[in-house]
């Protein structure tokens, strides 16, 4: 079982790590310009796209779980149609974002805190990068389907190529072209469409036979679409809670000033690095647990869950040690500005505890998605975000100031881990019986 987990997890880890790597490169390019407002602008613009893209992340999660179960049952028709339904929703959503980009941008910048200078630069970034939306959302669907097919190699290749193109394009456009924040955004647009073309090529290379099961009339068949949307709606609500927490975190950081925003943005990159690493095991859980759940093999499902937690806990300890020993040195990757480094150092202790507090939540996410236990995921996230993030922040802000935002983040992640563990018996094992 360990071999099976690693066979799926390692390619997913490699592909996932390119995402925070890209964020680190973007912050590095902005952090070594002549003002701290560039780091803040990319962070603020990134929050909007977190909101936009994470809002569609339910597609990837729903499709990976449903397609993995269909694969376990050897239901080729369902396995194919879930992909095409997802692509239909993804492309419709991408078109919607392009049409209403002005209203989305205006509302987002009205909602978020930040100086006028930071918001102006973030606006330049937003109105370029928004053109990548159709490709980015379609890729979520395609990668989710590949994972459901027990294929983690293709998502790895796609992600690596996307981020290599993105990093190269951004570097050239910023350093040589002088496009600054617009250059980083243009790099994203170029890379997403390049990745979409590659994904289509890879699909046709290995899964061309799936087109045989494609029926236009079945895309909007109400019973299947309702089942898909029932799962997706719960995951969508769960994702909105995640978006709300991280959007609020960045907005509150901006409210404390440009230096605080830049410092917290740098620290968050290390949290994202850990989360994307653990998501490699979560994606493996989606595929493995979904397959055994679809095949109704309870013994193998329990074995896979136990061993996934062994890997998750081990890497949580590893990251905690790295952040504890090398935290200050790692921050220098992003900026050479002493004021930002000094501010970020004040909050390093909170970053050290996050891997231990959060690792179980990432593993459980993959397990719940594989079992399509979306309601339990939704309930756990609602409890954790409202009771253990927002309420503690407002209660403690007047007493410990900016430390409250990091304490609340740790409580939020720990509450997710504990609540999902409590709900697992009824939501995973009983559901299989």
Coordinates of C-alpha atoms in Angstrom, one line a residue:
X1 CA 0.0 0.0 0.0
X2 CA 2.9 2.4 0.8
X3 CA 4.2 1.9 -2.8
X4 CA 0.7 2.6 -4.3
X5 CA 0.4 5.8 -2.2
X6 CA 3.8 7.0 -3.2
X7 CA 3.3 6.1 -6.9
X8 CA 0.3 8.5 -6.9
X9 CA 1.6 11.0 -4.3
X10 CA 5.1 11.8 -5.6
X11 CA 4.0 13.0 -9.1
X12 CA 1.2 15.1 -7.4
X13 CA 3.7 16.6 -4.9
X14 CA 6.0 17.5 -7.8
X15 CA 3.2 19.2 -9.7
X16 CA 1.7 20.9 -6.7
X17 CA 5.1 22.3 -5.5
X18 CA 5.3 24.3 -8.8
X19 CA 2.3 26.4 -7.6
X20 CA 3.9 27.9 -4.5
X21 CA 7.2 28.0 -6.3
X22 CA 5.5 30.3 -8.9
X23 CA 4.1 32.5 -6.1
X24 CA 7.6 32.7 -4.6
X25 CA 9.1 33.7 -7.9
X26 CA 6.4 36.4 -8.4
X27 CA 7.1 37.7 -4.9
X28 CA 10.8 37.6 -5.4
X29 CA 10.5 39.6 -8.7
X30 CA 8.3 42.2 -7.0
X31 CA 10.2 42.1 -3.6
X32 CA 13.5 43.1 -5.3
X33 CA 12.0 46.2 -7.0
X34 CA 12.4 49.6 -5.4
X35 CA 9.2 49.6 -3.3
X36 CA 7.3 47.4 -0.9
X37 CA 4.0 48.2 -2.6
X38 CA 4.8 45.8 -5.4
X39 CA 4.7 42.8 -3.1
X40 CA 1.5 44.1 -1.5
X41 CA -0.1 44.6 -5.0
X42 CA 0.7 41.0 -6.1
X43 CA -0.7 39.7 -2.8
X44 CA -3.9 41.7 -3.1
X45 CA -4.4 40.8 -6.7
X46 CA -3.6 37.1 -5.9
X47 CA -6.4 37.2 -3.2
X48 CA -8.9 38.0 -5.9
X49 CA -7.8 35.1 -8.1
X50 CA -7.8 32.8 -5.0
X51 CA -11.4 33.8 -4.6
X52 CA -12.2 33.3 -8.3
X53 CA -10.3 30.1 -8.9
X54 CA -10.9 28.5 -5.5
X55 CA -14.5 29.2 -6.2
X56 CA -14.3 26.8 -9.1
X57 CA -12.1 24.3 -7.2
X58 CA -15.2 22.3 -6.4
X59 CA -15.1 21.0 -10.0
X60 CA -11.7 19.4 -9.6
X61 CA -12.6 17.8 -6.3
X62 CA -16.0 16.6 -7.4
X63 CA -14.8 15.1 -10.6
X64 CA -11.8 13.3 -9.1
X65 CA -14.0 11.6 -6.5
X66 CA -16.9 10.7 -8.9
X67 CA -14.6 9.6 -11.7
X68 CA -12.5 7.5 -9.3
X69 CA -15.6 5.7 -8.1
X70 CA -16.8 5.2 -11.7
X71 CA -13.4 3.8 -12.5
X72 CA -13.7 1.4 -9.5
X73 CA -17.1 0.2 -10.8
X74 CA -15.8 0.1 -14.4
X75 CA -18.6 2.3 -15.6
X76 CA -17.1 3.8 -18.8
X77 CA -20.1 5.9 -19.7
X78 CA -20.3 7.7 -16.3
X79 CA -16.5 8.0 -16.3
X80 CA -16.6 9.8 -19.6
X81 CA -19.6 12.0 -19.1
X82 CA -18.4 13.5 -15.7
X83 CA -15.5 14.9 -17.6
X84 CA -17.6 16.6 -20.3
X85 CA -20.2 17.9 -17.8
X86 CA -17.3 19.4 -15.8
X87 CA -15.8 21.0 -19.0
X88 CA -19.2 22.5 -19.9
X89 CA -19.5 24.2 -16.5
X90 CA -15.9 25.3 -16.5
X91 CA -16.0 27.0 -19.9
X92 CA -19.3 28.6 -19.1
X93 CA -17.8 29.9 -15.8
X94 CA -14.7 31.2 -17.6
X95 CA -16.8 33.1 -20.2
X96 CA -18.9 34.6 -17.4
X97 CA -15.8 35.9 -15.6
X98 CA -14.5 37.6 -18.8
X99 CA -17.9 39.2 -19.6
X100 CA -18.3 40.6 -16.0
X101 CA -14.6 41.3 -15.2
X102 CA -15.1 45.0 -14.7
X103 CA -17.8 44.4 -12.1
X104 CA -15.9 41.7 -10.4
X105 CA -12.8 43.9 -10.2
X106 CA -14.6 47.0 -8.9
X107 CA -16.4 45.0 -6.2
X108 CA -13.2 43.2 -5.2
X109 CA -11.2 46.3 -4.7
X110 CA -14.0 48.0 -2.9
X111 CA -14.2 45.0 -0.5
X112 CA -10.4 44.7 0.2
X113 CA -8.4 47.0 2.4
X114 CA -5.1 48.5 1.1
X115 CA -3.5 51.8 0.2
X116 CA -4.5 53.5 -3.0
X117 CA -1.1 52.9 -4.5
X118 CA -1.3 49.1 -3.8
X119 CA -4.8 48.9 -5.2
X120 CA -3.8 50.7 -8.4
X121 CA -1.0 48.2 -9.1
X122 CA -3.2 45.3 -8.1
X123 CA -5.8 46.5 -10.5
X124 CA -3.3 46.5 -13.4
X125 CA -2.4 42.9 -12.4
X126 CA -6.1 41.8 -12.2
X127 CA -7.2 43.1 -15.6
X128 CA -4.4 41.3 -17.4
X129 CA -4.5 37.9 -15.5
X130 CA -8.3 37.6 -15.8
X131 CA -7.9 36.5 -19.4
X132 CA -6.4 33.3 -18.2
X133 CA -9.6 32.3 -16.4
X134 CA -11.3 29.9 -19.1
X135 CA -8.1 27.9 -19.5
X136 CA -7.3 27.8 -15.7
X137 CA -10.8 26.5 -14.8
X138 CA -10.8 24.0 -17.6
X139 CA -7.5 22.7 -16.4
X140 CA -9.0 22.1 -12.9
X141 CA -11.5 19.8 -14.5
X142 CA -9.1 17.9 -16.7
X143 CA -6.5 17.4 -13.9
X144 CA -9.3 16.2 -11.6
X145 CA -10.4 13.6 -14.1
X146 CA -6.8 12.4 -14.7
X147 CA -6.4 11.9 -10.9
X148 CA -9.7 10.0 -10.8
X149 CA -8.3 7.7 -13.6
X150 CA -5.4 6.9 -11.2
X151 CA -3.1 8.9 -13.5
X152 CA -1.0 11.4 -11.6
X153 CA 1.8 11.6 -14.2
X154 CA -0.2 13.8 -16.6
X155 CA -1.2 16.4 -14.0
X156 CA 2.4 16.5 -13.0
X157 CA 3.6 17.1 -16.6
X158 CA 1.0 19.8 -17.2
X159 CA 1.7 21.6 -13.9
X160 CA 5.4 21.6 -14.4
X161 CA 5.2 22.9 -18.0
X162 CA 2.7 25.6 -17.0
X163 CA 4.9 26.9 -14.2
X164 CA 8.1 26.7 -16.2
X165 CA 6.4 28.8 -19.0
X166 CA 5.0 31.1 -16.3
X167 CA 8.2 31.6 -14.5
X168 CA 10.2 32.1 -17.7
X169 CA 7.6 34.5 -19.2
X170 CA 7.3 36.5 -16.0
X171 CA 11.0 36.8 -15.6
X172 CA 11.5 38.0 -19.1
X173 CA 8.5 40.4 -19.0
X174 CA 9.5 41.9 -15.7
X175 CA 13.3 42.0 -15.8
X176 CA 13.8 42.6 -19.5
X177 CA 10.5 44.0 -20.7
X178 CA 9.9 46.3 -17.7
X179 CA 6.2 45.4 -17.4
X180 CA 6.5 45.0 -13.6
X181 CA 3.1 43.8 -12.1
X182 CA 1.6 43.5 -15.6
X183 CA 4.5 41.2 -16.7
X184 CA 3.7 38.7 -13.9
X185 CA 0.1 38.7 -14.9
X186 CA 0.9 38.2 -18.6
X187 CA 3.2 35.3 -17.7
X188 CA 0.2 33.6 -16.1
X189 CA -2.0 34.1 -19.2
X190 CA 0.6 32.6 -21.6
X191 CA 1.2 29.7 -19.3
X192 CA -2.4 28.7 -18.7
X193 CA -3.3 28.5 -22.4
X194 CA 0.0 26.6 -23.1
X195 CA -1.0 24.1 -20.4
X196 CA -4.5 23.7 -21.8
X197 CA -3.1 22.8 -25.2
X198 CA -0.8 20.2 -23.6
X199 CA -3.6 18.7 -21.6
X200 CA -5.7 18.2 -24.8
X201 CA -2.7 16.6 -26.5
X202 CA -2.2 14.2 -23.6
X203 CA -5.9 13.3 -23.4
X204 CA -6.0 12.4 -27.1
X205 CA -2.8 10.4 -26.8
X206 CA -4.1 8.0 -24.1
X207 CA -7.8 8.5 -23.6
X208 CA -9.1 9.2 -27.2
X209 CA -11.4 6.1 -26.8
X210 CA -13.4 8.1 -24.2
X211 CA -14.8 10.3 -26.9
X212 CA -16.8 7.2 -28.0
X213 CA -18.9 7.6 -24.9
X214 CA -19.5 11.4 -25.4
X215 CA -23.2 12.2 -26.0
X216 CA -24.2 15.9 -26.2
X217 CA -27.7 15.2 -24.9
X218 CA -26.4 13.6 -21.7
X219 CA -24.3 16.6 -20.6
X220 CA -27.5 18.3 -19.2
X221 CA -29.4 15.1 -18.2
X222 CA -31.1 16.2 -15.0
X223 CA -30.6 13.2 -12.8
X224 CA -26.8 12.9 -13.3
X225 CA -26.4 16.6 -13.3
X226 CA -28.3 16.9 -10.1
X227 CA -26.1 14.2 -8.4
X228 CA -23.0 16.0 -9.7
X229 CA -24.2 19.4 -8.5
X230 CA -25.3 18.0 -5.1
X231 CA -21.7 16.9 -4.4
X232 CA -20.3 20.1 -6.0
X233 CA -22.6 22.4 -4.0
X234 CA -21.3 21.1 -0.7
X235 CA -17.7 21.3 -1.9
X236 CA -18.4 24.8 -3.2
X237 CA -19.7 26.0 0.2
X238 CA -16.7 24.4 1.8
X239 CA -14.4 26.2 -0.7
X240 CA -16.1 29.5 -0.1
X241 CA -15.3 29.2 3.6
X242 CA -11.6 28.7 2.7
X243 CA -11.7 31.6 0.4
X244 CA -13.3 33.8 3.1
X245 CA -10.7 32.9 5.6
X246 CA -7.7 33.6 3.4
X247 CA -9.2 36.7 1.8
X248 CA -10.0 38.1 5.2
X249 CA -6.4 37.3 6.4
X250 CA -4.9 39.2 3.5
X251 CA -7.4 42.1 3.7
X252 CA -6.7 42.5 7.4
X253 CA -3.0 42.4 6.8
X254 CA -3.4 45.2 4.3
X255 CA -5.4 47.2 6.8
X256 CA -2.3 47.2 9.1
X257 CA -0.1 48.8 6.5
X258 CA 2.0 47.9 3.4
X259 CA 4.9 46.4 5.5
X260 CA 2.5 44.1 7.4
X261 CA 0.9 43.1 4.2
X262 CA 4.3 42.3 2.6
X263 CA 5.5 40.4 5.7
X264 CA 2.3 38.2 6.0
X265 CA 2.3 37.6 2.2
X266 CA 5.9 36.2 2.5
X267 CA 5.0 34.0 5.5
X268 CA 1.9 32.7 3.8
X269 CA 4.0 31.4 0.9
X270 CA 5.6 28.9 3.4
X271 CA 2.2 27.8 4.6
X272 CA 1.1 27.3 0.9
X273 CA 4.4 25.4 0.3
X274 CA 3.4 22.9 3.0
X275 CA -0.2 22.7 2.0
X276 CA 0.5 22.0 -1.6
X277 CA 3.0 19.3 -0.5
X278 CA 0.4 17.6 1.7
X279 CA -2.1 18.0 -1.1
X280 CA 0.0 15.5 -3.1
X281 CA -1.1 12.9 -0.5
X282 CA -4.6 14.3 -0.5
X283 CA -4.9 13.8 -4.2
X284 CA -3.5 10.2 -3.8
X285 CA -6.2 9.7 -1.2
X286 CA -8.9 10.9 -3.6
X287 CA -7.8 8.3 -6.2
X288 CA -7.1 5.4 -3.9
X289 CA -10.0 5.8 -1.5
X290 CA -12.4 6.6 -4.3
X291 CA -11.3 3.4 -6.1
X292 CA -11.7 1.2 -3.1
X293 CA -15.0 2.9 -2.1
X294 CA -16.4 2.3 -5.6
X295 CA -15.3 -1.3 -5.5
X296 CA -16.7 -1.6 -1.9
X297 CA -13.5 -2.9 -0.5
X298 CA -13.6 -1.7 3.1
X299 CA -10.5 -3.5 4.3
X300 CA -8.3 -1.9 1.7
X301 CA -9.9 1.5 2.3
X302 CA -9.1 1.3 6.0
X303 CA -5.5 0.3 5.3
X304 CA -5.0 3.1 2.8
X305 CA -6.4 5.7 5.3
X306 CA -4.0 4.5 8.1
X307 CA -0.9 4.7 5.9
X308 CA -1.8 8.0 4.4
X309 CA -1.8 9.5 7.9
X310 CA 1.6 8.0 8.6
X311 CA 3.0 9.9 5.6
X312 CA 1.1 13.1 6.4
X313 CA 2.3 13.2 10.1
X314 CA 5.9 12.5 9.1
X315 CA 6.1 15.3 6.7
X316 CA 4.3 17.7 9.2
X317 CA 7.1 17.1 11.7
X318 CA 9.7 17.6 8.9
X319 CA 8.3 21.0 7.8
X320 CA 7.9 22.1 11.4
X321 CA 11.6 21.5 12.0
X322 CA 12.7 23.3 8.8
X323 CA 10.6 26.4 9.6
X324 CA 11.8 26.4 13.2
X325 CA 15.5 26.3 12.3
X326 CA 15.7 28.2 9.0
X327 CA 12.7 30.5 9.1
X328 CA 14.5 33.8 9.0
X329 CA 16.9 32.7 6.3
X330 CA 14.1 31.4 4.1
X331 CA 12.3 34.8 4.3
X332 CA 15.3 36.4 2.5
X333 CA 14.2 34.5 -0.6
X334 CA 11.4 37.1 -1.1
X335 CA 12.9 40.4 -0.2
X336 CA 16.0 42.3 0.9
X337 CA 14.0 45.0 2.7
X338 CA 15.0 44.9 6.4
X339 CA 11.6 46.4 7.6
X340 CA 9.7 43.6 5.9
X341 CA 12.1 40.9 7.2
X342 CA 11.9 42.3 10.8
X343 CA 8.1 42.4 10.7
X344 CA 7.8 38.9 9.3
X345 CA 10.2 37.5 12.0
X346 CA 7.7 38.5 14.7
X347 CA 5.2 35.9 13.4
X348 CA 7.5 33.0 12.5
X349 CA 6.5 31.1 15.7
X350 CA 2.9 30.8 14.4
X351 CA 4.1 29.4 11.1
X352 CA 6.1 26.7 12.9
X353 CA 3.0 25.3 14.5
X354 CA 0.8 25.3 11.3
X355 CA 2.0 22.0 9.8
X356 CA 1.2 20.0 13.0
X357 CA -2.2 21.7 13.4
X358 CA -3.2 21.2 9.8
X359 CA -1.8 18.0 8.3
X360 CA -4.8 15.9 9.3
X361 CA -7.2 18.3 7.6
X362 CA -5.4 17.9 4.2
X363 CA -5.4 14.1 4.4
X364 CA -9.1 14.0 5.5
X365 CA -10.0 16.3 2.6
X366 CA -8.7 13.7 0.1
X367 CA -10.4 10.8 1.9
X368 CA -13.8 12.7 2.0
X369 CA -13.6 13.6 -1.6
X370 CA -12.8 10.0 -2.6
X371 CA -15.9 8.9 -0.7
X372 CA -17.9 11.9 -2.0
X373 CA -18.8 12.7 1.6
X374 CA -19.2 16.3 0.7
X375 CA -21.7 17.2 3.4
X376 CA -19.3 16.3 6.3
X377 CA -16.6 18.4 4.6
X378 CA -19.0 21.4 4.4
X379 CA -20.1 21.1 8.0
X380 CA -16.6 20.8 9.3
X381 CA -15.4 23.8 7.4
X382 CA -18.4 26.0 8.5
X383 CA -17.7 25.2 12.1
X384 CA -14.0 25.7 11.9
X385 CA -14.2 29.0 10.0
X386 CA -16.9 30.7 11.9
X387 CA -16.3 29.5 15.5
X388 CA -12.5 29.0 15.4
X389 CA -11.3 31.7 13.0
X390 CA -13.6 34.8 12.8
X391 CA -14.9 34.8 16.4
X392 CA -11.4 34.3 18.1
X393 CA -9.9 37.1 15.8
X394 CA -12.5 39.7 16.8
X395 CA -12.3 38.6 20.5
X396 CA -8.5 38.8 20.7
X397 CA -7.6 41.6 18.2
X398 CA -8.0 44.3 20.9
X399 CA -5.7 42.4 23.3
X400 CA -2.9 41.0 21.2
X401 CA -3.2 43.1 18.0
X402 CA -1.9 41.6 14.8
X403 CA -0.9 38.4 16.5
X404 CA -4.6 37.6 16.6
X405 CA -4.8 36.9 12.9
X406 CA -2.0 34.2 13.1
X407 CA -3.4 32.6 16.2
X408 CA -6.9 32.4 14.6
X409 CA -5.3 30.8 11.5
X410 CA -3.7 28.1 13.6
X411 CA -7.0 27.5 15.5
X412 CA -8.9 27.3 12.2
X413 CA -6.6 24.6 10.8
X414 CA -6.5 22.6 14.1
X415 CA -10.4 22.7 14.3
X416 CA -10.6 21.3 10.7
X417 CA -8.3 18.5 11.6
X418 CA -10.2 17.6 14.8
X419 CA -13.7 18.0 13.5
X420 CA -13.0 15.9 10.3
X421 CA -11.6 13.1 12.5
X422 CA -14.7 13.1 14.7
X423 CA -17.0 13.0 11.7
X424 CA -15.0 10.3 9.8
X425 CA -16.6 7.2 11.3
X426 CA -20.1 8.1 10.2
X427 CA -19.1 9.9 7.0
X428 CA -16.6 7.4 5.6
X429 CA -16.9 3.9 7.1
X430 CA -20.6 3.7 7.8
X431 CA -21.4 5.2 4.4
X432 CA -19.5 2.3 2.8
X433 CA -21.4 -0.4 4.8

